[in-house]
PDB file of C-alpha atoms in Angstrom:
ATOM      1  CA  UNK A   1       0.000   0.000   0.000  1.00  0.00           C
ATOM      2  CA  UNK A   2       1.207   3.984  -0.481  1.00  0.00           C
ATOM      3  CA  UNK A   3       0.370   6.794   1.743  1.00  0.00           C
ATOM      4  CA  UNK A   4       0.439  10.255   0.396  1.00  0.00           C
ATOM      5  CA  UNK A   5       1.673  12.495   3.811  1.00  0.00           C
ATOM      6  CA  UNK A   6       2.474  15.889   4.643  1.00  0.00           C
ATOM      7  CA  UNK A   7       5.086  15.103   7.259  1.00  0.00           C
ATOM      8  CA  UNK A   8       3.785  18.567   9.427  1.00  0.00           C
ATOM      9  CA  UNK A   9       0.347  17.290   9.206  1.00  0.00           C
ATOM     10  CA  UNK A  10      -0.707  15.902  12.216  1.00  0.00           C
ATOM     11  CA  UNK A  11      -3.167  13.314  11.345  1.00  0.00           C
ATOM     12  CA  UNK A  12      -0.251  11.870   8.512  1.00  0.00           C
ATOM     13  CA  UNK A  13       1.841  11.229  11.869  1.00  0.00           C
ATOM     14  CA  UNK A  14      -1.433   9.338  13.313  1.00  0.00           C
ATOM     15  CA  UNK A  15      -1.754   7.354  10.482  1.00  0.00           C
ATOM     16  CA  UNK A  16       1.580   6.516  10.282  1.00  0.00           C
ATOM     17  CA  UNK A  17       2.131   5.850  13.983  1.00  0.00           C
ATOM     18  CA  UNK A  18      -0.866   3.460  14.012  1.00  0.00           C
ATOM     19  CA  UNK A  19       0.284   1.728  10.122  1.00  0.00           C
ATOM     20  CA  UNK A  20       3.646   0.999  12.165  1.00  0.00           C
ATOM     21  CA  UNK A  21       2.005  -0.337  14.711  1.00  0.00           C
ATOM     22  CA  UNK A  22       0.239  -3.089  13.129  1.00  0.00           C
ATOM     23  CA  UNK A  23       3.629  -3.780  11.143  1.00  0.00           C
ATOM     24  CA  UNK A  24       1.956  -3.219   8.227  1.00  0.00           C
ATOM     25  CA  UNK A  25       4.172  -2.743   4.525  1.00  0.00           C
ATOM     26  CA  UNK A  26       3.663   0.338   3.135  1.00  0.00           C
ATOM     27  CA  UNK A  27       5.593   3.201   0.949  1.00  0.00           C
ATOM     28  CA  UNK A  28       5.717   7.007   1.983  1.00  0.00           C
ATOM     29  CA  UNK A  29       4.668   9.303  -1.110  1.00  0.00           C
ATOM     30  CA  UNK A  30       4.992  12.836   0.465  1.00  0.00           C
ATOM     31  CA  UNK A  31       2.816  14.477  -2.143  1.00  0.00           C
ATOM     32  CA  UNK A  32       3.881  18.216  -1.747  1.00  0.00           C
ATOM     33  CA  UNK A  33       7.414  16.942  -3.035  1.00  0.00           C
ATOM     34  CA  UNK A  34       6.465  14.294  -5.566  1.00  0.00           C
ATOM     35  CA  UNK A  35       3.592  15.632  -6.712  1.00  0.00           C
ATOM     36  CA  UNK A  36       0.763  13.478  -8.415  1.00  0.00           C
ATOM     37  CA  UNK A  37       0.207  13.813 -11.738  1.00  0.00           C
ATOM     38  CA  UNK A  38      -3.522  14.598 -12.838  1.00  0.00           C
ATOM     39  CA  UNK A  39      -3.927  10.961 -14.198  1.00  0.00           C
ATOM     40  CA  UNK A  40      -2.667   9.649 -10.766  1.00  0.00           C
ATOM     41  CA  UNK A  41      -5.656  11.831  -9.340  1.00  0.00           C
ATOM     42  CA  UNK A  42      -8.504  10.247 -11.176  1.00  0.00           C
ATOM     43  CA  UNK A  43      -7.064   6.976 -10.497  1.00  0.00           C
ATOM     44  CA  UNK A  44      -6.991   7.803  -6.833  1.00  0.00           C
ATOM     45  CA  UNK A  45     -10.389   9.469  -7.460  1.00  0.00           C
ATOM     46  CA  UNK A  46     -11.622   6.133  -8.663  1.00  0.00           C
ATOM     47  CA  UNK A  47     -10.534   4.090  -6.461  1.00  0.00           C
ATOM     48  CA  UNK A  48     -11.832   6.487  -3.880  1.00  0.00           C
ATOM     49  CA  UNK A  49     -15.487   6.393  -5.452  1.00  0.00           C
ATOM     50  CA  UNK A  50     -14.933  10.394  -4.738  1.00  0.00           C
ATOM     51  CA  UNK A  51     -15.314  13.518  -7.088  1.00  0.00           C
ATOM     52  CA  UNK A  52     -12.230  16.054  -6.807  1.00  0.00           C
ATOM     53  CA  UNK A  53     -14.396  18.326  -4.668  1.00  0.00           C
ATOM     54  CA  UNK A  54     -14.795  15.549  -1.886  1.00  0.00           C
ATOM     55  CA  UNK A  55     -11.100  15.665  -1.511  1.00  0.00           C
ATOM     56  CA  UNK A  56     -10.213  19.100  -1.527  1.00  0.00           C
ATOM     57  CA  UNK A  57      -9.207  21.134   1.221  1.00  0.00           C
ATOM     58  CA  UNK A  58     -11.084  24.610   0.592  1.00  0.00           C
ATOM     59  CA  UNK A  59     -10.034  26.621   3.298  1.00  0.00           C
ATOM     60  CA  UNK A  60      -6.239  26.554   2.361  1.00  0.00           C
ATOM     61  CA  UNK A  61      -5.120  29.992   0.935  1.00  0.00           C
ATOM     62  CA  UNK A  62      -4.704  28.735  -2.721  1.00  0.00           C
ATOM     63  CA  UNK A  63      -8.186  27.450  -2.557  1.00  0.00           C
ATOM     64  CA  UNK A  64      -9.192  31.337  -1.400  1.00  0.00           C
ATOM     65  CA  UNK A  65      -6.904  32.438  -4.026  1.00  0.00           C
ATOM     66  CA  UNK A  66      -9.082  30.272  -6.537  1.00  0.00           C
ATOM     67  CA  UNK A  67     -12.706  31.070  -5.706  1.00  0.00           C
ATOM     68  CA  UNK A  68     -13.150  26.874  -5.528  1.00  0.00           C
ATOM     69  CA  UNK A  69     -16.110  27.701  -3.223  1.00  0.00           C
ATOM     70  CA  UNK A  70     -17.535  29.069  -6.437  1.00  0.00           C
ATOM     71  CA  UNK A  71     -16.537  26.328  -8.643  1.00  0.00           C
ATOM     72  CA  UNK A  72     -19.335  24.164 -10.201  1.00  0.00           C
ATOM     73  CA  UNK A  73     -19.200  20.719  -8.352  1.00  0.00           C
ATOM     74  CA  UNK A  74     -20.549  18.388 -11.783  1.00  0.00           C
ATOM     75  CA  UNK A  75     -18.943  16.626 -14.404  1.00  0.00           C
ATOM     76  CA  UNK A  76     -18.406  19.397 -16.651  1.00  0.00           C
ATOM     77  CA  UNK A  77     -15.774  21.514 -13.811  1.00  0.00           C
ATOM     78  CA  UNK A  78     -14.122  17.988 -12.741  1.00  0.00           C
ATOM     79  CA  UNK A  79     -11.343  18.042 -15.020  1.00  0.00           C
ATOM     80  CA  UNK A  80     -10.793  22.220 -13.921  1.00  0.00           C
ATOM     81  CA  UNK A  81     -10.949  20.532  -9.894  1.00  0.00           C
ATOM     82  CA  UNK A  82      -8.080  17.512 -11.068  1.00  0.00           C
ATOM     83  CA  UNK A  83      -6.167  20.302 -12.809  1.00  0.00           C
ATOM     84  CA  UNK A  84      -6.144  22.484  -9.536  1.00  0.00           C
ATOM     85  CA  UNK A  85      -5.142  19.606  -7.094  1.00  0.00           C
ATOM     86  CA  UNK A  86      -2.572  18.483  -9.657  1.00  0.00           C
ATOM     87  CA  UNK A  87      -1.511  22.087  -9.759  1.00  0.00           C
ATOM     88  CA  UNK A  88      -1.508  22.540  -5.860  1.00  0.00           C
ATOM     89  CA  UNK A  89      -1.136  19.792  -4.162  1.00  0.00           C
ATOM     90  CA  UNK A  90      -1.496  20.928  -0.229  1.00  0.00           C
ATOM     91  CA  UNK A  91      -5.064  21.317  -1.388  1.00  0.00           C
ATOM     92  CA  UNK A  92      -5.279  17.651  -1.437  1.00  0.00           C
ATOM     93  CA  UNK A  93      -7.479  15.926   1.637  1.00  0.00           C
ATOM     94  CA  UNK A  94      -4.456  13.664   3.114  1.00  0.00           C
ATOM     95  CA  UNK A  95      -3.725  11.291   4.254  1.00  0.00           C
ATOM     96  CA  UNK A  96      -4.596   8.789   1.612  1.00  0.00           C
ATOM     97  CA  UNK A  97      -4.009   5.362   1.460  1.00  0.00           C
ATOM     98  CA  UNK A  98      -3.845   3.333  -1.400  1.00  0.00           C
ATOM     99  CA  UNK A  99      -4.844  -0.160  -0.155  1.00  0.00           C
ATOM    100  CA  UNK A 100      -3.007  -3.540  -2.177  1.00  0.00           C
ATOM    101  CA  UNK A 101      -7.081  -4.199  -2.921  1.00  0.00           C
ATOM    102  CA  UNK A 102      -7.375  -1.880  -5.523  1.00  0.00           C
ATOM    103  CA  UNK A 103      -9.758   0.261  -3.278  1.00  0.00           C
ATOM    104  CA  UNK A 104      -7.898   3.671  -1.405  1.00  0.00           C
ATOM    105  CA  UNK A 105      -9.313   5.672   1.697  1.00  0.00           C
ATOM    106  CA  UNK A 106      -8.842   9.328   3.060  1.00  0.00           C
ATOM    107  CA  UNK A 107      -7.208   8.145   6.634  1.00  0.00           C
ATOM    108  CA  UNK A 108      -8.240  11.041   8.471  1.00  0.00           C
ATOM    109  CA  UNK A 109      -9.302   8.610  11.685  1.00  0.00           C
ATOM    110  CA  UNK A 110      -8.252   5.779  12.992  1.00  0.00           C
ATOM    111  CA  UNK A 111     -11.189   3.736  11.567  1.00  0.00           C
ATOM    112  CA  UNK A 112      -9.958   4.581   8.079  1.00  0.00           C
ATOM    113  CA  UNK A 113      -6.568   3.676   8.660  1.00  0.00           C
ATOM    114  CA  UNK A 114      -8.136   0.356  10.103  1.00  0.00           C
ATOM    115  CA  UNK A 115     -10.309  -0.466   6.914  1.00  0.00           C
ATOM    116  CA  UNK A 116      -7.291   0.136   4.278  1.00  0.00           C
ATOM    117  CA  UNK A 117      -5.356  -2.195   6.745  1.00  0.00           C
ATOM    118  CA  UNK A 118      -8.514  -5.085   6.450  1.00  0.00           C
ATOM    119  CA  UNK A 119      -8.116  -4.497   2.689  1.00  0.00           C
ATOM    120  CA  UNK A 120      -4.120  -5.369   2.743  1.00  0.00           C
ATOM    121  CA  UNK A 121      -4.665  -8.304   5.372  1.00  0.00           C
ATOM    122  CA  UNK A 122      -5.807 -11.090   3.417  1.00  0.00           C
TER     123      UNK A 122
END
């Protein structure tokens, strides 16, 4: 499985702390630095069952800077919503996991983190 972290964010540490725990396998991506590509967003998007809006963080400054409050949440703005994540990535939602099932979850809580583990533990 991958986990996309911002090291200062505190609920990355969490998630990591608790993935460690469990001694589960897993490989850092620390998304401000390697940045995902807009392709790697859909397919996270997909795997999600999310739209780009359900994983963006709106209150960050570039998201004021934007006007994404005023952005169109339907099929015809989502490629304008992937090209502004791809384009600033702290407004991603993080942490995400990417669990070895296919399936990926935003690991905000502990439960999350716990379901993308169930997914890997087969």
């Amino acid at each position: 499985m991958e986990i996309w972290i911002n090291p200062a964010c505190s609920k990355c540490r969490s998630a990591l702390t608790l993935l460690d725990a469990e001694g589960a396998e897993y490989t850092v991506r620390r998304y401000l630095d390697d940045v995902p590509t807009e392709d790697e967003i859909r397919s996270v998007l997909d795997r999600l069952g999310l739209e780009p809006w359900d994983i963006t963080r709106t209150e960050e400054a570039a998201a004021k800077e934007l006007g994404l409050k005023e952005w169109a949440r339907d099929a015809g703005a989502r490629e304008q919503w992937i090209a502004a994540l791809a384009g600033h990535p702290k407004l991603i939602q993080r942490p995400i996991i990417t669990a070895d099932d296919g399936t990926a979850v935003v690991a905000r809580t502990e439960d999350a983190v716990r379901e993308a583990l169930s997914r890997t533990k087969e």
